[in-house]
Amino acid sequence: MRNTAKLTTAVLAAGALTFGLTACGSEKASAGASDYSGPLVVAASPTPHAEILNFVKKNLAKKAGLDLEVKEFTDYITPNTATEDGSVGANYFQNQPYLDDFNKKRGTHIVPVVTVHLEPLGLYSHKVKSVDALKSGATVAVPNDSVNEARALKLLAANGLITLKDGAGTEATPQDIAKNPKNLKFKEVEAPQTARSLEDVDAAVINGNFAISAGIKPAKEALVLESAKNSPYGNFLAVKKGNEKDPRVKKLAKLLTSPEVKKFIEDKYQGSVIPSF
């Protein structure tokens, strides 16, 4: 009986030790899953997003205790997929309708953290100087992703060039046009190519960041420009769901909405990019 009791006690003690080690291991694994050490890598479009982030990196991050690394991407897909798979810790390039559409279609789990600025969408032309001068049958280039194409069509509708069918929403296409008095033709191209298409079409609807990258000054050169009032298209810092509490992300969110960044945006972009805070 005593030997049995001693054996049982030893087994229980060993089991407790094993459980304790397992628990410690689990705690370490859990802590590792929330390891926020090292630099915060942020995926961004070159203009203006990376420029704004690099201003933060050079002028504000060190004092705030933030190690910031900026990775530039020229497309609208990789920043989100890289954020989803953890290749980067955050991204800064998109608006809410685009993100909603992306998450729905690709099964990703990206969420906004803080809205920083608006890049007004604009209609541009190298051939005419006003929308009234667009001839019947003119060809207009529009972005081919669903959200930006719908946004482009809404811009044209807001300025009397077309009328959209009732209920045309954030996925509107040329098939949703109810009236087209100028019989405009639409050329669907990838958003980064819209500025380059200006030589081949009569006009093009171009996202603000791609217009600026092409040396276009939206506030001065757009035939028509999207209104910033009550716009759902503000660009924000975003992360994979669950990483909103990353202290590095919190620091960056605070810096991106600081008076220093607001002044930088206003001074550098002269109305072509508008602070949203």
Coordinates of C-alpha atoms in Angstrom, one line a residue:
M1 CA 0.0 0.0 0.0
R2 CA 2.8 2.4 0.9
N3 CA 4.7 1.6 -2.2
T4 CA 1.5 2.1 -4.3
A5 CA 0.9 5.4 -2.5
K6 CA 4.4 6.5 -3.2
L7 CA 4.2 5.5 -6.8
T8 CA 0.8 7.3 -7.2
T9 CA 2.2 10.4 -5.6
A10 CA 5.2 10.3 -7.9
V11 CA 3.0 9.9 -11.0
L12 CA 0.8 12.8 -9.9
A13 CA 3.8 15.0 -9.2
A14 CA 5.3 14.2 -12.6
G15 CA 1.9 14.9 -14.2
A16 CA 1.7 18.2 -12.4
L17 CA 5.2 19.1 -13.5
T18 CA 4.3 18.1 -17.1
F19 CA 1.1 20.2 -17.0
G20 CA 3.0 23.1 -15.6
L21 CA 5.6 22.9 -18.3
T22 CA 2.8 22.6 -20.9
A23 CA 1.0 25.6 -19.5
C24 CA 4.2 27.6 -19.5
G25 CA 4.8 26.5 -23.1
S26 CA 1.3 27.5 -24.0
E27 CA 1.7 30.9 -22.4
K28 CA 4.9 31.5 -24.3
A29 CA 3.3 30.4 -27.6
S30 CA 0.4 32.7 -26.9
A31 CA 2.8 35.5 -26.1
G32 CA 4.7 34.7 -29.3
A33 CA 1.5 35.0 -31.3
S34 CA 1.2 38.6 -30.1
D35 CA 4.9 39.4 -30.5
Y36 CA 5.0 43.0 -31.5
S37 CA 8.7 43.5 -31.4
G38 CA 10.7 44.6 -34.4
P39 CA 9.8 47.2 -37.0
L40 CA 6.2 47.7 -38.2
V41 CA 6.3 47.0 -41.9
V42 CA 3.6 48.9 -43.8
A43 CA 2.6 48.3 -47.4
A44 CA 1.7 51.5 -49.3
S45 CA 1.1 53.0 -52.7
P46 CA 4.1 55.2 -53.7
T47 CA 2.1 58.4 -53.9
P48 CA 0.9 59.9 -51.6
H49 CA 0.8 57.1 -49.1
A50 CA 4.5 56.1 -49.0
E51 CA 5.4 59.8 -49.1
I52 CA 3.3 60.5 -46.0
L53 CA 4.6 57.4 -44.2
N54 CA 8.2 58.4 -45.0
F55 CA 7.5 61.9 -43.6
V56 CA 6.4 60.2 -40.4
K57 CA 9.4 57.9 -40.4
K58 CA 11.9 60.7 -40.9
N59 CA 10.3 63.3 -38.6
L60 CA 8.1 61.8 -36.0
A61 CA 8.6 58.0 -35.5
K62 CA 11.9 58.0 -33.6
K63 CA 10.6 60.4 -30.9
A64 CA 7.5 58.3 -30.6
G65 CA 9.5 55.1 -30.2
L66 CA 8.3 53.6 -33.4
D67 CA 10.5 51.6 -35.8
L68 CA 8.8 52.0 -39.1
E69 CA 9.5 50.3 -42.4
V70 CA 7.7 51.3 -45.6
K71 CA 7.3 48.9 -48.5
E72 CA 5.9 50.3 -51.8
F73 CA 3.5 48.5 -54.1
T74 CA 2.1 49.7 -57.4
D75 CA -1.0 47.5 -57.4
Y76 CA -4.2 47.4 -55.3
I77 CA -4.1 43.6 -54.5
T78 CA -0.7 42.7 -53.0
P79 CA -0.9 45.1 -50.0
N80 CA -4.0 43.4 -48.8
T81 CA -2.8 39.8 -49.4
A82 CA 0.5 40.6 -47.8
T83 CA -1.3 42.0 -44.8
E84 CA -3.5 38.9 -44.6
D85 CA -0.6 36.4 -44.7
G86 CA 1.5 38.5 -42.3
S87 CA 4.2 39.5 -44.8
V88 CA 3.5 43.1 -43.7
G89 CA 2.0 44.3 -40.5
A90 CA -0.3 46.9 -42.0
N91 CA -1.2 48.7 -45.2
Y92 CA -2.2 52.2 -46.3
F93 CA -3.7 52.7 -49.7
Q94 CA -7.4 52.0 -49.8
N95 CA -10.9 53.2 -49.0
Q96 CA -13.9 51.4 -47.3
P97 CA -15.9 50.4 -50.4
Y98 CA -12.8 48.9 -52.0
L99 CA -11.9 47.0 -48.8
D100 CA -15.4 45.7 -48.3
D101 CA -15.4 44.4 -51.9
F102 CA -11.9 42.9 -51.5
N103 CA -12.7 41.1 -48.2
K104 CA -16.0 39.7 -49.7
K105 CA -14.4 38.4 -52.9
R106 CA -11.1 37.1 -51.5
G107 CA -12.1 36.0 -48.0
T108 CA -9.6 38.2 -46.3
H109 CA -10.0 39.8 -42.9
I110 CA -8.6 43.3 -43.2
V111 CA -10.0 46.1 -41.1
P112 CA -9.5 49.9 -41.0
V113 CA -7.7 51.5 -38.1
V114 CA -7.8 55.3 -38.8
T115 CA -8.7 57.4 -41.9
V116 CA -6.0 59.8 -43.0
H117 CA -6.8 61.5 -46.3
L118 CA -9.0 61.7 -49.4
E119 CA -7.6 61.7 -52.9
P120 CA -10.4 63.1 -55.1
L121 CA -11.1 61.1 -58.2
G122 CA -10.9 63.3 -61.4
L123 CA -11.7 63.4 -65.1
Y124 CA -8.7 64.5 -67.2
S125 CA -8.0 65.1 -70.9
H126 CA -5.2 66.0 -73.2
K127 CA -7.7 66.8 -75.9
V128 CA -10.4 69.0 -74.5
K129 CA -10.4 71.7 -71.8
S130 CA -14.0 71.2 -70.5
V131 CA -16.6 68.4 -70.2
D132 CA -18.8 70.4 -72.6
A133 CA -16.1 70.1 -75.3
L134 CA -16.3 66.3 -75.2
K135 CA -17.7 65.2 -78.6
S136 CA -20.4 62.7 -79.2
G137 CA -18.9 59.2 -79.2
A138 CA -15.8 60.2 -77.2
T139 CA -13.9 57.4 -75.5
V140 CA -13.4 57.7 -71.7
A141 CA -11.0 55.4 -69.8
V142 CA -12.2 54.2 -66.4
P143 CA -10.6 51.9 -63.8
N144 CA -11.6 48.3 -64.3
D145 CA -11.9 47.2 -60.7
S146 CA -15.5 47.2 -59.6
V147 CA -15.4 49.8 -56.8
N148 CA -13.3 52.4 -58.7
E149 CA -15.3 51.9 -61.9
A150 CA -18.5 52.6 -60.0
R151 CA -16.9 55.6 -58.4
A152 CA -15.8 56.9 -61.8
L153 CA -19.3 56.5 -63.2
K154 CA -20.8 58.3 -60.3
L155 CA -18.4 61.2 -60.9
L156 CA -19.5 61.4 -64.5
A157 CA -23.2 61.2 -63.4
A158 CA -22.7 63.9 -60.8
N159 CA -21.5 66.2 -63.6
G160 CA -24.3 65.5 -66.0
L161 CA -22.4 63.4 -68.5
I162 CA -24.5 60.2 -67.9
T163 CA -27.4 59.1 -65.8
L164 CA -27.2 55.9 -63.8
K165 CA -30.1 53.5 -63.2
D166 CA -31.9 53.7 -59.9
G167 CA -30.1 51.5 -57.4
A168 CA -26.7 51.5 -59.1
G169 CA -24.4 51.0 -56.2
T170 CA -20.7 50.4 -55.4
E171 CA -20.4 47.8 -58.2
A172 CA -22.0 49.8 -61.0
T173 CA -20.7 49.2 -64.5
P174 CA -21.4 50.8 -67.9
Q175 CA -24.3 48.4 -68.2
D176 CA -26.0 50.4 -65.3
I177 CA -26.1 53.6 -67.4
A178 CA -29.6 54.7 -68.1
K179 CA -28.9 57.7 -70.2
N180 CA -25.8 58.6 -72.2
P181 CA -26.6 61.8 -74.2
K182 CA -23.1 62.1 -75.6
N183 CA -23.0 58.4 -76.5
L184 CA -19.7 58.0 -74.6
K185 CA -17.7 54.9 -75.1
F186 CA -15.9 53.4 -72.1
K187 CA -12.4 51.8 -72.1
E188 CA -11.9 49.7 -68.9
V189 CA -8.2 49.6 -67.9
E190 CA -6.3 48.8 -64.7
A191 CA -6.3 51.7 -62.4
P192 CA -2.5 52.3 -62.5
Q193 CA -2.8 52.6 -66.3
T194 CA -5.5 55.2 -66.5
A195 CA -3.0 58.1 -66.5
R196 CA -1.0 56.5 -69.3
S197 CA -4.2 55.9 -71.3
L198 CA -4.7 59.7 -71.7
E199 CA -2.8 59.7 -75.1
D200 CA -5.1 57.0 -76.5
V201 CA -8.5 58.2 -75.3
D202 CA -10.5 61.5 -75.2
A203 CA -10.6 61.6 -71.4
A204 CA -9.8 59.4 -68.5
V205 CA -11.1 59.1 -64.9
I206 CA -8.0 58.7 -62.7
N207 CA -7.5 58.0 -59.1
G208 CA -5.8 60.8 -57.2
N209 CA -2.6 58.9 -56.3
F210 CA -2.0 57.8 -59.9
A211 CA -2.7 61.3 -61.2
I212 CA -0.1 62.8 -58.8
S213 CA 2.4 60.0 -59.7
A214 CA 2.0 61.0 -63.4
G215 CA 2.8 64.6 -62.7
I216 CA -0.8 65.7 -62.9
K217 CA -2.1 68.4 -60.5
P218 CA -5.7 67.3 -59.7
A219 CA -6.7 70.6 -58.1
K220 CA -5.7 72.5 -61.2
E221 CA -6.0 70.2 -64.1
A222 CA -9.1 68.1 -63.6
L223 CA -12.0 68.8 -65.8
V224 CA -14.2 67.7 -62.9
L225 CA -13.1 66.6 -59.5
E226 CA -14.8 64.5 -56.9
S227 CA -16.3 66.4 -53.9
A228 CA -14.7 65.7 -50.5
K229 CA -17.9 66.5 -48.7
N230 CA -19.3 63.4 -47.0
S231 CA -17.1 61.1 -49.1
P232 CA -16.9 57.4 -48.2
Y233 CA -13.6 57.2 -50.0
G234 CA -11.1 58.4 -47.4
N235 CA -7.9 56.4 -47.4
F236 CA -7.0 54.6 -44.1
L237 CA -4.4 52.6 -42.3
A238 CA -5.5 49.0 -42.2
V239 CA -4.5 45.8 -40.5
K240 CA -5.5 42.1 -40.3
K241 CA -8.4 41.8 -37.8
G242 CA -6.9 41.1 -34.4
N243 CA -3.9 43.4 -34.8
E244 CA -5.7 46.7 -34.1
K245 CA -4.2 46.6 -30.5
D246 CA -0.6 46.3 -31.7
P247 CA 1.1 49.1 -29.9
R248 CA 3.1 49.9 -33.0
V249 CA -0.1 50.3 -35.0
K250 CA -1.6 52.6 -32.3
K251 CA 1.5 54.8 -32.4
L252 CA 1.4 55.0 -36.2
A253 CA -2.3 55.8 -36.2
K254 CA -1.7 58.7 -33.8
L255 CA 1.2 60.0 -35.8
L256 CA -0.7 59.8 -39.1
T257 CA -3.5 62.0 -37.7
S258 CA -1.1 64.5 -36.0
P259 CA -1.0 68.3 -36.8
E260 CA 2.4 67.8 -38.4
V261 CA 1.1 65.3 -40.9
K262 CA -1.9 67.5 -41.7
K263 CA 0.4 70.4 -42.4
F264 CA 2.6 68.2 -44.6
I265 CA -0.3 67.0 -46.6
E266 CA -1.7 70.5 -47.1
D267 CA 1.6 72.1 -48.0
K268 CA 2.9 69.3 -50.3
Y269 CA -0.3 68.4 -52.2
Q270 CA -2.0 71.8 -52.4
G271 CA -5.6 70.4 -52.5
S272 CA -4.8 67.3 -54.6
V273 CA -4.8 65.3 -51.4
I274 CA -7.1 66.4 -48.5
P275 CA -6.6 65.5 -44.8
S276 CA -9.6 63.6 -43.4
F277 CA -9.0 64.4 -39.8

